[in-house]
CSV table of C-alpha atoms in Angstrom, one decimal:
chain,number,residue,atom,x,y,z
A,131,MET,CA,32.4,-26.4,30.7
A,132,ARG,CA,29.5,-25.8,28.4
A,133,LYS,CA,30.4,-24.8,24.9
A,134,LEU,CA,29.0,-21.5,23.7
A,135,SER,CA,27.3,-22.1,20.4
A,136,LEU,CA,24.2,-21.1,18.5
A,137,THR,CA,23.0,-23.2,15.6
A,138,PHE,CA,20.1,-22.6,13.2
A,139,ASN,CA,18.0,-25.0,11.2
A,140,SER,CA,17.2,-24.2,7.5
A,141,ASN,CA,13.9,-22.5,8.4
A,142,GLN,CA,15.6,-20.2,10.9
A,143,ARG,CA,18.4,-19.4,8.4
A,144,PHE,CA,15.9,-18.6,5.7
A,145,LEU,CA,13.8,-16.4,7.9
A,146,LEU,CA,16.6,-14.5,9.5
A,147,ARG,CA,18.5,-13.9,6.3
A,148,ASN,CA,15.5,-12.6,4.3
A,149,VAL,CA,14.0,-10.7,7.1
A,150,SER,CA,17.4,-9.0,7.5
A,151,ILE,CA,17.3,-8.0,3.9
A,152,ILE,CA,13.8,-6.6,4.1
A,153,VAL,CA,14.5,-4.9,7.4
A,154,LEU,CA,17.6,-3.2,5.8
A,155,GLY,CA,15.4,-2.0,2.9
A,156,LEU,CA,12.6,-0.8,5.2
A,157,PHE,CA,15.1,0.9,7.6
A,158,ILE,CA,16.6,2.8,4.7
A,159,ASN,CA,13.1,3.7,3.5
A,160,GLN,CA,12.2,5.0,7.0
A,161,LEU,CA,15.5,6.8,7.3
A,162,LEU,CA,15.1,8.5,3.9
A,163,GLN,CA,11.6,9.6,4.8
A,164,THR,CA,12.7,10.8,8.2
A,165,VAL,CA,15.7,12.7,6.7
A,166,GLY,CA,13.4,14.2,4.1
A,167,SER,CA,11.0,15.3,6.9
A,168,ILE,CA,13.9,16.7,8.9
A,169,VAL,CA,15.1,18.7,5.8
A,170,LEU,CA,11.6,20.1,5.3
A,171,ALA,CA,11.2,21.0,9.0
A,172,ARG,CA,14.5,22.8,9.1
A,173,VAL,CA,14.3,24.5,5.7
A,174,LEU,CA,10.7,25.7,6.2
A,175,ASN,CA,11.1,26.5,10.0
A,176,ASP,CA,7.4,27.0,10.0
A,177,PRO,CA,5.2,24.4,11.8
A,178,SER,CA,2.1,25.6,9.9
A,179,GLN,CA,3.6,25.0,6.4
A,180,PHE,CA,5.2,21.8,7.6
A,181,GLY,CA,1.8,20.6,8.7
A,182,GLU,CA,0.2,21.5,5.3
A,183,ILE,CA,2.7,19.5,3.4
A,184,ASN,CA,2.3,16.5,5.8
A,185,LEU,CA,-1.5,16.8,5.4
A,186,LEU,CA,-1.1,16.5,1.6
A,187,LEU,CA,1.1,13.4,2.0
A,188,GLN,CA,-1.3,11.8,4.5
A,189,ILE,CA,-4.3,12.3,2.2
A,190,PHE,CA,-2.4,10.9,-0.8
A,191,GLY,CA,-1.1,8.0,1.4
A,192,MET,CA,-4.6,7.2,2.4
A,193,VAL,CA,-5.9,7.2,-1.2
A,194,THR,CA,-3.1,4.8,-2.3
A,195,LEU,CA,-4.4,2.2,0.2
A,196,PHE,CA,-7.3,1.6,-2.3
A,197,LEU,CA,-5.0,0.6,-5.2
A,198,ASN,CA,-4.7,-2.9,-6.6
A,199,VAL,CA,-7.9,-4.3,-5.0
A,200,GLY,CA,-6.1,-7.4,-3.8
A,201,PHE,CA,-4.5,-8.3,-7.1
A,202,ASN,CA,-1.0,-7.8,-5.7
A,203,ALA,CA,-1.7,-10.2,-2.7
A,204,ALA,CA,-3.2,-12.8,-5.1
A,205,LEU,CA,-0.1,-12.5,-7.3
A,206,VAL,CA,2.2,-13.2,-4.3
A,207,TYR,CA,0.2,-16.3,-3.4
A,208,GLY,CA,0.2,-17.3,-7.1
A,209,PHE,CA,4.0,-17.1,-7.4
A,210,SER,CA,4.4,-19.0,-4.1
A,211,THR,CA,2.3,-21.9,-5.1
A,212,ASP,CA,2.4,-22.0,-8.9
A,213,ARG,CA,5.2,-19.9,-10.4
A,214,GLN,CA,4.6,-21.0,-14.0
A,215,GLY,CA,0.9,-20.1,-13.9
A,216,ALA,CA,1.7,-16.8,-12.4
A,217,VAL,CA,4.2,-15.9,-15.1
A,218,GLN,CA,1.9,-17.0,-17.9
A,219,ASN,CA,-1.3,-15.5,-16.8
A,220,LYS,CA,-1.6,-14.0,-13.3
A,221,PHE,CA,1.0,-11.4,-13.7
A,222,ARG,CA,-0.8,-10.0,-16.8
A,223,LEU,CA,-4.2,-10.2,-15.1
A,224,ALA,CA,-2.9,-8.5,-11.9
A,225,MET,CA,-1.4,-5.7,-14.0
A,226,VAL,CA,-4.5,-5.0,-16.1
A,227,GLY,CA,-6.8,-5.2,-13.1
A,228,SER,CA,-4.6,-2.9,-10.9
A,229,VAL,CA,-4.2,-0.3,-13.6
A,230,PHE,CA,-8.0,-0.3,-14.3
A,231,PHE,CA,-8.8,0.4,-10.7
A,232,GLY,CA,-6.0,2.9,-10.4
A,233,ILE,CA,-7.6,4.9,-13.1
A,234,ILE,CA,-11.0,4.7,-11.4
A,235,ILE,CA,-9.5,5.9,-8.1
A,236,SER,CA,-7.7,8.8,-9.8
A,237,ILE,CA,-11.0,10.0,-11.2
A,238,ILE,CA,-12.6,9.8,-7.8
A,239,LEU,CA,-9.7,11.8,-6.2
A,240,CYS,CA,-10.0,14.5,-8.8
A,241,ALA,CA,-13.7,14.8,-8.1
A,242,LEU,CA,-13.2,15.0,-4.4
A,243,SER,CA,-10.3,17.5,-4.5
A,244,PRO,CA,-12.5,20.7,-4.3
A,245,LEU,CA,-14.3,19.3,-1.2
A,246,LEU,CA,-11.1,18.5,0.5
A,247,ALA,CA,-9.6,21.8,-0.2
A,248,HIS,CA,-12.6,23.6,1.2
A,249,THR,CA,-12.7,21.3,4.3
A,250,TYR,CA,-9.1,22.2,5.2
A,251,GLN,CA,-9.4,25.8,3.9
A,252,LEU,CA,-6.3,25.3,1.7
A,253,PRO,CA,-7.2,26.4,-1.9
A,254,SER,CA,-3.8,25.1,-3.2
A,255,LEU,CA,-4.7,21.6,-2.0
A,256,LYS,CA,-7.2,21.2,-4.9
A,257,GLY,CA,-4.6,21.5,-7.6
A,258,ALA,CA,-2.1,19.5,-5.7
A,259,LEU,CA,-4.5,16.5,-5.3
A,260,ILE,CA,-5.3,16.7,-9.0
A,261,ILE,CA,-1.6,16.5,-9.9
A,262,SER,CA,-1.2,13.7,-7.3
A,263,SER,CA,-4.0,11.6,-8.9
A,264,LEU,CA,-1.8,11.0,-11.9
A,265,MET,CA,0.7,9.1,-9.7
A,266,LEU,CA,-1.9,6.5,-8.8
A,267,VAL,CA,-1.8,4.6,-12.0
A,268,PHE,CA,2.0,4.4,-11.9
A,269,ASN,CA,1.9,3.3,-8.2
A,270,SER,CA,-0.4,0.5,-9.2
A,271,ILE,CA,2.2,-0.8,-11.7
A,272,VAL,CA,4.9,-0.5,-9.1
A,273,ASN,CA,2.9,-2.5,-6.5
A,274,VAL,CA,2.3,-5.4,-9.0
A,275,GLY,CA,6.0,-5.5,-9.9
A,276,VAL,CA,7.1,-5.6,-6.3
A,277,SER,CA,4.6,-8.3,-5.5
A,278,SER,CA,6.0,-10.6,-8.2
A,279,PHE,CA,9.4,-10.5,-6.6
A,280,SER,CA,7.9,-11.1,-3.2
A,281,GLY,CA,6.0,-14.1,-4.3
A,282,ASN,CA,9.1,-15.4,-6.1
A,283,ARG,CA,11.0,-15.0,-2.7
A,284,ASP,CA,13.5,-12.7,-4.4
A,285,PHE,CA,13.5,-10.4,-1.3
A,286,GLY,CA,16.7,-8.6,-2.3
A,287,THR,CA,15.2,-7.3,-5.5
A,288,GLN,CA,12.0,-6.4,-3.7
A,289,ALA,CA,13.9,-4.5,-1.0
A,290,PHE,CA,15.9,-2.7,-3.7
A,291,PHE,CA,12.8,-1.4,-5.5
A,292,MET,CA,11.2,-0.4,-2.2
A,293,VAL,CA,14.3,1.8,-1.6
A,294,ILE,CA,14.2,3.2,-5.1
A,295,THR,CA,10.6,4.1,-4.7
A,296,THR,CA,11.3,6.0,-1.5
A,297,ILE,CA,14.4,7.7,-2.9
A,298,PHE,CA,12.4,9.1,-5.8
A,299,SER,CA,9.5,10.0,-3.6
A,300,THR,CA,11.6,11.8,-1.0
A,301,LEU,CA,13.6,13.6,-3.6
A,302,GLY,CA,10.3,14.8,-5.1
A,303,MET,CA,9.1,16.0,-1.8
A,304,VAL,CA,12.3,18.0,-1.2
A,305,LEU,CA,12.4,19.4,-4.7
A,306,GLY,CA,8.8,20.5,-4.4
A,307,VAL,CA,9.9,22.8,-1.6
A,308,LEU,CA,13.1,24.0,-3.2
A,309,LEU,CA,11.6,24.3,-6.7
A,310,PRO,CA,7.9,25.1,-6.2
A,311,ILE,CA,5.6,25.4,-9.2
A,312,GLY,CA,4.3,28.9,-9.4
A,313,HIS,CA,5.5,29.6,-5.9
A,314,ASN,CA,3.1,27.0,-4.7
A,315,LEU,CA,4.7,24.5,-2.3
A,316,LEU,CA,1.9,21.9,-2.5
A,317,TRP,CA,1.8,21.9,-6.3
A,318,GLY,CA,5.6,21.5,-6.4
A,319,VAL,CA,5.6,18.5,-4.0
A,320,ALA,CA,2.8,16.8,-5.9
A,321,PHE,CA,4.5,17.3,-9.3
A,322,TRP,CA,8.0,16.2,-8.4
A,323,MET,CA,6.7,13.1,-6.5
A,324,GLY,CA,4.7,12.2,-9.6
A,325,VAL,CA,7.9,12.3,-11.7
A,326,GLY,CA,9.5,9.9,-9.3
A,327,SER,CA,6.5,7.5,-9.6
A,328,VAL,CA,6.9,7.4,-13.4
A,329,LEU,CA,10.6,6.6,-13.2
A,330,THR,CA,10.0,3.9,-10.6
A,331,ALA,CA,7.3,2.2,-12.8
A,332,LEU,CA,9.6,2.2,-15.8
A,333,CYS,CA,12.5,0.6,-13.8
A,334,ILE,CA,10.4,-2.1,-12.2
A,335,CYS,CA,8.7,-3.1,-15.5
A,336,TRP,CA,12.2,-3.5,-17.1
A,337,LYS,CA,13.4,-5.7,-14.2
A,338,ALA,CA,10.2,-7.8,-14.3
A,339,GLU,CA,10.7,-8.5,-18.0
A,340,LYS,CA,14.4,-9.3,-17.5
A,341,VAL,CA,13.8,-11.7,-14.5
A,342,HIS,CA,10.3,-13.2,-15.0
A,343,LYS,CA,9.7,-12.7,-18.8
A,344,PRO,CA,6.0,-12.6,-18.2
A,345,LYS,CA,3.4,-12.9,-21.0
A,346,TRP,CA,2.4,-9.3,-21.2
A,347,LEU,CA,-0.2,-9.8,-24.0
A,348,GLY,CA,-2.9,-12.4,-24.0
A,349,ALA,CA,-6.5,-13.2,-23.2
A,350,LEU,CA,-8.1,-11.7,-20.2
A,351,SER,CA,-9.9,-14.5,-18.2
A,352,LEU,CA,-12.6,-13.0,-16.2
A,353,PRO,CA,-13.2,-16.2,-14.1
A,354,GLN,CA,-9.5,-16.2,-13.2
A,355,MET,CA,-9.6,-12.5,-12.3
A,356,GLN,CA,-12.6,-13.2,-10.1
A,357,GLU,CA,-10.7,-16.0,-8.4
A,358,MET,CA,-7.8,-13.7,-7.7
A,359,LEU,CA,-10.2,-11.1,-6.3
A,360,LYS,CA,-11.9,-13.7,-4.1
A,361,TYR,CA,-8.5,-14.4,-2.5
A,362,GLY,CA,-7.1,-10.9,-2.5
A,363,VAL,CA,-10.0,-8.6,-1.6
A,364,PRO,CA,-10.2,-9.7,2.1
A,365,LEU,CA,-6.5,-8.9,2.4
A,366,TRP,CA,-6.9,-5.6,0.5
A,367,ALA,CA,-9.9,-4.6,2.7
A,368,GLY,CA,-8.1,-5.6,5.9
A,369,ASN,CA,-5.0,-3.6,4.8
A,370,ILE,CA,-7.3,-0.5,4.2
A,371,ALA,CA,-8.9,-0.9,7.6
A,372,LYS,CA,-5.4,-1.1,9.2
A,373,ALA,CA,-3.4,1.4,7.3
A,374,PHE,CA,-6.1,4.1,6.8
A,375,GLN,CA,-6.1,4.8,10.6
A,376,GLN,CA,-2.9,6.8,10.7
A,377,PRO,CA,-3.8,9.2,7.9
A,378,PHE,CA,-7.4,9.4,9.1
A,379,LEU,CA,-6.2,10.3,12.6
A,380,VAL,CA,-3.9,13.0,11.2
A,381,MET,CA,-6.7,14.4,9.0
A,382,VAL,CA,-9.2,14.6,11.8
A,383,VAL,CA,-6.8,16.2,14.2
A,384,GLY,CA,-5.6,18.5,11.4
A,385,ALA,CA,-9.1,19.9,11.0
A,386,SER,CA,-8.5,21.8,14.3
A,387,SER,CA,-4.7,22.1,14.5
A,388,VAL,CA,-2.0,21.8,11.8
A,389,ILE,CA,0.6,22.1,14.6
A,390,ALA,CA,-0.7,18.9,16.1
A,391,VAL,CA,-0.4,17.4,12.7
A,392,GLY,CA,3.3,18.1,12.7
A,393,HIS,CA,3.7,16.5,16.1
A,394,LEU,CA,1.7,13.4,15.1
A,395,ALA,CA,3.7,13.1,11.8
A,396,ASN,CA,7.0,13.2,13.7
A,397,ALA,CA,5.6,10.6,16.2
A,398,PHE,CA,4.6,8.3,13.3
A,399,ARG,CA,8.0,8.6,11.7
A,400,ILE,CA,9.8,7.7,15.0
A,401,THR,CA,7.5,4.7,15.7
A,402,GLY,CA,7.8,3.8,12.1
A,403,PHE,CA,11.3,2.5,12.8
A,404,ILE,CA,9.8,-0.2,15.0
A,405,GLY,CA,6.9,-0.8,12.6
A,406,ILE,CA,9.4,-1.9,9.9
A,407,VAL,CA,10.3,-5.0,12.0
A,408,THR,CA,6.8,-6.5,11.7
A,409,TRP,CA,6.4,-5.2,8.2
A,410,ALA,CA,9.6,-7.1,7.2
A,411,PHE,CA,8.3,-10.3,8.9
A,412,MET,CA,4.9,-9.9,7.2
A,413,ILE,CA,6.6,-9.7,3.7
A,414,VAL,CA,8.7,-12.8,4.3
A,415,THR,CA,6.1,-14.8,6.3
A,416,PHE,CA,3.4,-14.7,3.6
A,417,PRO,CA,5.3,-16.8,1.0
A,418,PHE,CA,7.3,-18.6,3.7
A,419,VAL,CA,4.1,-20.1,5.3
A,420,ALA,CA,2.3,-20.5,1.9
A,421,GLU,CA,5.1,-22.7,0.7
A,422,SER,CA,4.2,-25.3,3.4
A,423,SER,CA,0.5,-24.7,3.5
A,424,ARG,CA,-0.3,-28.4,2.8
A,425,ASP,CA,1.6,-29.4,5.9
A,426,LEU,CA,-0.2,-28.1,9.0
A,427,ALA,CA,2.5,-29.1,11.5
A,428,GLU,CA,5.3,-27.5,9.5
A,429,SER,CA,3.2,-24.3,8.9
A,430,ARG,CA,2.6,-24.0,12.7
A,431,ARG,CA,6.4,-24.3,13.3
A,432,ARG,CA,7.1,-21.6,10.7
A,433,GLY,CA,4.3,-19.4,12.1
A,434,THR,CA,5.6,-19.7,15.6
A,435,LEU,CA,9.2,-19.0,14.4
A,436,CYS,CA,8.0,-15.8,12.6
A,437,VAL,CA,6.2,-14.4,15.7
A,438,ARG,CA,9.0,-15.3,18.1
A,439,TYR,CA,11.7,-13.5,16.2
A,440,ASN,CA,9.4,-10.6,15.5
A,441,ASN,CA,8.9,-10.2,19.2
A,442,ILE,CA,12.6,-10.7,20.1
A,443,ILE,CA,13.3,-7.5,18.1
A,444,LEU,CA,10.1,-5.6,18.7
A,445,TYR,CA,9.8,-5.8,22.5
A,446,PRO,CA,13.0,-4.0,23.4
A,447,LEU,CA,12.6,-1.4,20.6
A,448,THR,CA,9.1,-0.5,21.8
A,449,LEU,CA,10.3,-0.2,25.4
A,450,ALA,CA,13.2,2.0,24.5
A,451,ILE,CA,11.0,4.5,22.6
A,452,CYS,CA,8.5,4.5,25.5
A,453,LEU,CA,11.3,5.3,27.9
A,454,TYR,CA,13.0,8.1,25.9
A,455,PRO,CA,10.5,9.8,23.6
A,456,ASP,CA,11.6,13.4,24.1
A,457,GLN,CA,15.3,12.6,23.8
A,458,ILE,CA,14.7,10.8,20.5
A,459,ASN,CA,12.3,13.5,19.2
A,460,GLY,CA,14.6,16.4,20.1
A,461,PHE,CA,17.6,14.7,18.6
A,462,LEU,CA,15.9,14.1,15.2
A,463,PHE,CA,13.7,17.1,14.7
A,464,GLY,CA,15.0,19.8,17.2
A,465,SER,CA,13.9,21.0,20.6
A,466,SER,CA,11.1,23.1,19.2
A,467,TYR,CA,9.2,19.9,18.3
A,468,THR,CA,9.4,18.4,21.8
A,469,THR,CA,6.8,20.8,23.3
A,470,GLY,CA,3.4,20.0,24.7
A,471,ASP,CA,2.1,16.5,24.3
A,472,SER,CA,4.7,15.3,21.7
A,473,GLY,CA,6.2,12.7,24.1
A,474,MET,CA,2.8,11.2,24.9
A,475,TYR,CA,2.0,10.9,21.2
A,476,ILE,CA,5.2,9.0,20.7
A,477,ARG,CA,4.6,6.6,23.6
A,478,LEU,CA,1.0,5.8,22.6
A,479,LEU,CA,1.8,5.3,19.0
A,480,ALA,CA,4.7,3.0,19.9
A,481,LEU,CA,2.3,0.9,21.9
A,482,GLY,CA,-0.1,1.0,19.0
A,483,VAL,CA,2.5,-0.4,16.7
A,484,PHE,CA,3.3,-3.1,19.1
A,485,PHE,CA,-0.3,-4.2,19.5
A,486,SER,CA,-0.9,-4.0,15.8
A,487,SER,CA,2.0,-6.4,15.1
A,488,VAL,CA,-0.1,-9.2,16.6
A,489,GLY,CA,-2.9,-8.8,14.2
A,490,ARG,CA,-0.9,-7.8,11.2
A,491,LEU,CA,1.6,-10.7,11.4
A,492,GLY,CA,-1.0,-13.2,12.5
A,493,GLY,CA,-3.2,-12.2,9.5
A,494,ASN,CA,-0.4,-12.9,7.1
A,495,ILE,CA,0.3,-16.2,8.7
A,496,LEU,CA,-3.2,-17.4,8.2
A,497,ALA,CA,-3.3,-15.8,4.7
A,498,GLY,CA,-0.4,-18.0,3.8
A,499,MET,CA,-2.6,-21.0,4.7
A,500,GLY,CA,-5.3,-19.7,2.3
A,501,LYS,CA,-7.4,-18.3,5.2
A,502,THR,CA,-7.9,-14.6,4.6
A,503,ARG,CA,-11.0,-13.6,6.7
A,504,ALA,CA,-9.0,-13.1,9.9
A,505,ASN,CA,-6.9,-10.4,8.2
A,506,PHE,CA,-10.0,-8.5,7.3
A,507,TRP,CA,-12.0,-8.8,10.6
A,508,VAL,CA,-9.1,-8.2,12.9
A,509,MET,CA,-8.3,-4.9,11.1
A,510,ILE,CA,-12.0,-3.9,11.1
A,511,VAL,CA,-12.1,-4.3,14.9
A,512,ALA,CA,-9.2,-1.9,15.3
A,513,GLY,CA,-10.7,0.6,12.8
A,514,ILE,CA,-14.1,0.7,14.4
A,515,PHE,CA,-12.9,2.6,17.4
A,516,VAL,CA,-11.1,5.2,15.2
A,517,ILE,CA,-14.0,5.9,12.9
A,518,ALA,CA,-16.7,5.8,15.6
A,519,ILE,CA,-15.1,7.9,18.4
A,520,VAL,CA,-12.1,9.8,17.2
A,521,PRO,CA,-14.0,12.4,15.1
A,522,PHE,CA,-16.0,13.5,18.2
A,523,VAL,CA,-13.0,13.9,20.6
A,524,ALA,CA,-10.0,15.0,18.3
A,525,ALA,CA,-10.9,18.7,18.2
A,526,GLY,CA,-11.0,19.1,22.0
A,527,ASN,CA,-8.5,16.5,23.1
A,528,PRO,CA,-6.0,15.1,20.5
A,529,VAL,CA,-4.2,13.0,23.1
A,530,LEU,CA,-7.5,11.2,23.9
A,531,ALA,CA,-7.9,10.5,20.2
A,532,VAL,CA,-4.5,8.8,20.1
A,533,TRP,CA,-5.4,6.8,23.3
A,534,ILE,CA,-8.5,5.5,21.4
A,535,TYR,CA,-6.3,4.6,18.4
A,536,THR,CA,-4.0,2.6,20.6
A,537,GLY,CA,-6.8,1.0,22.5
A,538,GLY,CA,-8.4,-0.2,19.3
A,539,TRP,CA,-5.2,-2.0,18.4
A,540,ALA,CA,-5.1,-3.7,21.8
A,541,VAL,CA,-8.6,-5.1,21.2
A,542,SER,CA,-7.5,-6.1,17.8
A,543,ALA,CA,-4.6,-8.1,19.2
A,544,ILE,CA,-6.9,-10.1,21.5
A,545,SER,CA,-9.3,-10.8,18.6
A,546,MET,CA,-6.3,-12.2,16.5
A,547,ILE,CA,-5.5,-14.7,19.2
A,548,TRP,CA,-9.1,-15.8,19.1
A,549,PHE,CA,-8.9,-16.2,15.3
A,550,PHE,CA,-5.9,-18.5,15.7
A,551,PHE,CA,-8.1,-20.8,17.9
A,552,LEU,CA,-11.1,-20.4,15.5
A,553,GLU,CA,-9.0,-21.5,12.5
A,554,GLY,CA,-7.4,-24.4,14.3
A,555,PHE,CA,-4.0,-22.9,13.9
A,556,ARG,CA,-2.5,-22.7,17.4
A,557,LEU,CA,1.0,-21.4,17.8
A,558,HIS,CA,3.4,-22.4,20.5
A,559,TRP,CA,2.3,-19.4,22.7
A,560,TRP,CA,5.1,-19.5,25.2
A,561,LYS,CA,7.8,-19.6,22.6
A,562,ALA,CA,6.1,-17.0,20.4
A,563,TYR,CA,5.1,-14.4,23.0
A,564,GLY,CA,6.5,-15.5,26.5
A,565,GLU,CA,10.2,-16.2,26.2
A,566,PRO,CA,11.0,-13.2,24.0
A,567,LEU,CA,9.7,-10.9,26.8
A,568,ILE,CA,12.2,-12.0,29.5
A,569,PRO,CA,15.2,-10.1,28.2
A,570,THR,CA,13.2,-7.0,27.6
A,571,LEU,CA,11.9,-7.0,31.1
A,572,ALA,CA,15.4,-7.3,32.5
A,573,MET,CA,16.6,-4.5,30.3
A,574,GLY,CA,13.8,-2.2,31.4
A,575,ALA,CA,14.3,-2.9,35.1
A,576,LEU,CA,18.0,-1.9,34.9
A,577,MET,CA,17.2,1.2,32.9
A,578,GLU,CA,14.5,2.3,35.4
A,579,ILE,CA,16.8,1.6,38.4
A,580,GLY,CA,19.4,3.7,36.7
A,581,ARG,CA,17.2,6.8,36.8
A,582,PHE,CA,17.9,7.0,40.6
A,583,THR,CA,21.7,6.6,40.4
A,584,GLY,CA,22.6,10.0,39.1
A,585,PRO,CA,26.0,10.0,37.3
A,586,LEU,CA,25.8,6.2,37.0
A,587,TYR,CA,22.7,6.3,34.9
A,588,THR,CA,24.6,5.8,31.6
A,589,TRP,CA,26.3,2.7,32.9
A,590,PHE,CA,22.9,1.2,33.8
A,591,ILE,CA,21.6,1.9,30.3
A,592,ILE,CA,24.7,0.1,28.9
A,593,ALA,CA,24.2,-2.8,31.4
A,594,GLY,CA,20.6,-3.1,30.3
A,595,VAL,CA,21.5,-3.5,26.7
A,596,VAL,CA,24.2,-6.0,27.5
A,597,VAL,CA,21.8,-8.1,29.7
A,598,LEU,CA,19.2,-7.9,26.8
A,599,LEU,CA,21.7,-9.4,24.4
A,600,LEU,CA,23.0,-12.0,26.8
A,601,LEU,CA,19.6,-13.3,27.9
A,602,THR,CA,18.4,-13.4,24.3
A,603,TYR,CA,21.5,-15.5,23.4
A,604,MET,CA,20.8,-17.8,26.3
A,605,ILE,CA,17.1,-18.2,25.4
A,606,GLU,CA,17.9,-19.0,21.8
A,607,ASN,CA,20.6,-21.5,22.9
A,608,GLY,CA,18.0,-23.2,25.2
A,609,TRP,CA,19.8,-22.3,28.4
A,610,LEU,CA,16.7,-20.9,30.1
A,611,SER,CA,14.3,-23.6,28.9
A,612,LEU,CA,13.4,-26.0,31.7
A,613,ARG,CA,11.4,-28.1,29.3
A,614,LYS,CA,14.1,-28.6,26.8
A,615,LEU,CA,16.6,-31.0,28.4
A,616,PRO,CA,19.7,-32.2,26.6
A,617,SER,CA,18.0,-35.3,25.2
A,618,ALA,CA,15.1,-33.2,24.0
A,619,ARG,CA,17.6,-30.8,22.2
A,620,LEU,CA,19.2,-33.8,20.5
A,621,ALA,CA,15.8,-35.1,19.4
A,622,SER,CA,15.0,-31.6,18.0
A,623,ALA,CA,18.3,-31.4,16.2
A,624,ALA,CA,17.6,-34.9,14.7
A,625,GLN,CA,14.2,-33.7,13.5
A,626,ASP,CA,15.7,-30.6,11.9
A,627,GLU,CA,18.3,-32.7,10.1
A,628,HIS,CA,15.6,-35.1,8.9
A,629,ARG,CA,13.6,-32.1,7.5
C-alpha cells in the first residue's frame, strides 16, 4: 500500500512559509479595508455619499502610485544582493530621494485639487485633497522602511507594518465619518487618515533603526542614486501602469454615476481577496529569485515554483467568485448593493485579477534576474486599452468599460509569456500553469452539476471542495504525473538533498 506523504525541499519550505506570512498580513489588510467599507456603507446608508468618499480614496490611491520613483524597488534588490552596502548607503539615498519626490507630488496634487473638485462637482473635494497631500511625504517614508525589511527577507516584520498601516488608515477613514471636520465628511476622512500616516512613519523609522542601524547621515552620491533609478524606474513605471487602472476606471465611471462607483468599489474589494495571493508571491518572489540570480537553472526552478503555487491557490478562488458573485456581495455589503450589474462587475474584475497575475508575478521574477523592462512593457500593454477606450464608453456603458479593462489584462498575460521567451527565461509551463488547473476544473464541474440537483446542491459544493483538496494533494505528491516515475522521484530527491 502506498504511503501517504508530502515532503518539501528547502525552496518549497521557504516559499510556502513566507508566502503564508505575507498572505496573512495582506488578508488582514483586505479584511480591515472591507470591514471599514462595510461600516461606512451601513452607517451612511447613502450610496451617493458612499461613492463620494470612495472617489476621494481612489484619487488619493492613484496619486500614491507616483511615490518613491523606484527607489524602494532598488532598495529591495540592494538588500537582497549586498546588505552591507544597502545599510551603509542605499537606505539613506532611497529615503532622501523618496521624500524629495514625495514633496514634489504633494505640490502637484495641491495645484490640481481645484480642477478635480470642479470636474466632479464636489467643492469639498478641493480641501480634502490639499489635506491628503500632506500624507504623501509620510507614505514615502513608510514605503522605504517596508522595502528594507522585504529586501532583508524579514517578511514577518514587513507584514506587521503593512497591517499597522492599514489599521491606522481604516481607523482614520471611519473616524472621518464619525468625527467630521466642520461637518465635512471628506475633510474629516483626509485629516484622520493623515494622522495615521504620521504615526506609521514614526513607528517604521524606529524599527528600521533598531534592526538595520542604517547610516542616516552621510554624503549623497548622485551617481549611485542614478544607478538606483536606472534599476527602479522601469519597475516604478510598470507599477503605475498596472495599479492606476483601477482608480482610473472608477474615476471615469464616477464622472457619470457615483452609484456605479460604489458597486465598482465593492467589486474591487471582493476581488482584492484573490489579488492578495499574487501580491504575496510577488513580495516573496523578488528577493527569492534575486538571491539566485547568478544561477540560471536555479532561478528557473524558483520562478516555476512561485508561479505554480500562486496558481494552485488562485485558480479555485477565482472560479468560486465567478460562480457566486451575488451571494458574496450580499453577504458582505447587504442586498441593496446586489442590484443591477454588480454581479457582472465582480465576475469581470475577478478574471482581470487572474490575468493580471501572469504579468505581475512574471515581471517580478524577471526583475529578480536584473531584467526590469518586461515589468514596464507588459503593464503598458494592459493600460493602453483602459486609457484609449474606456473614457469614450464608460458614461454610456460602464459594464463594457470593465470588459475592456479585463481584456487588456488578458492581452498583457500573453505578452508576458512572450517576454519569458525573449529574455531566455523559460519556465516549466506544464508544472507552472497546467497541473494546477486540474483540481479547479474538477471542483467547478461538480459545483455546476450540483445546480441541477435541488436539495443536494450543498453536498455537491462540499464534494467539489473535497475533490479540489484531494487532487491538489495527489498532484503535489506526484501521483498524477506520468512523467515522474519512482526512479525519477528518487533522482529529484537526491538533487534536492545535494542542493
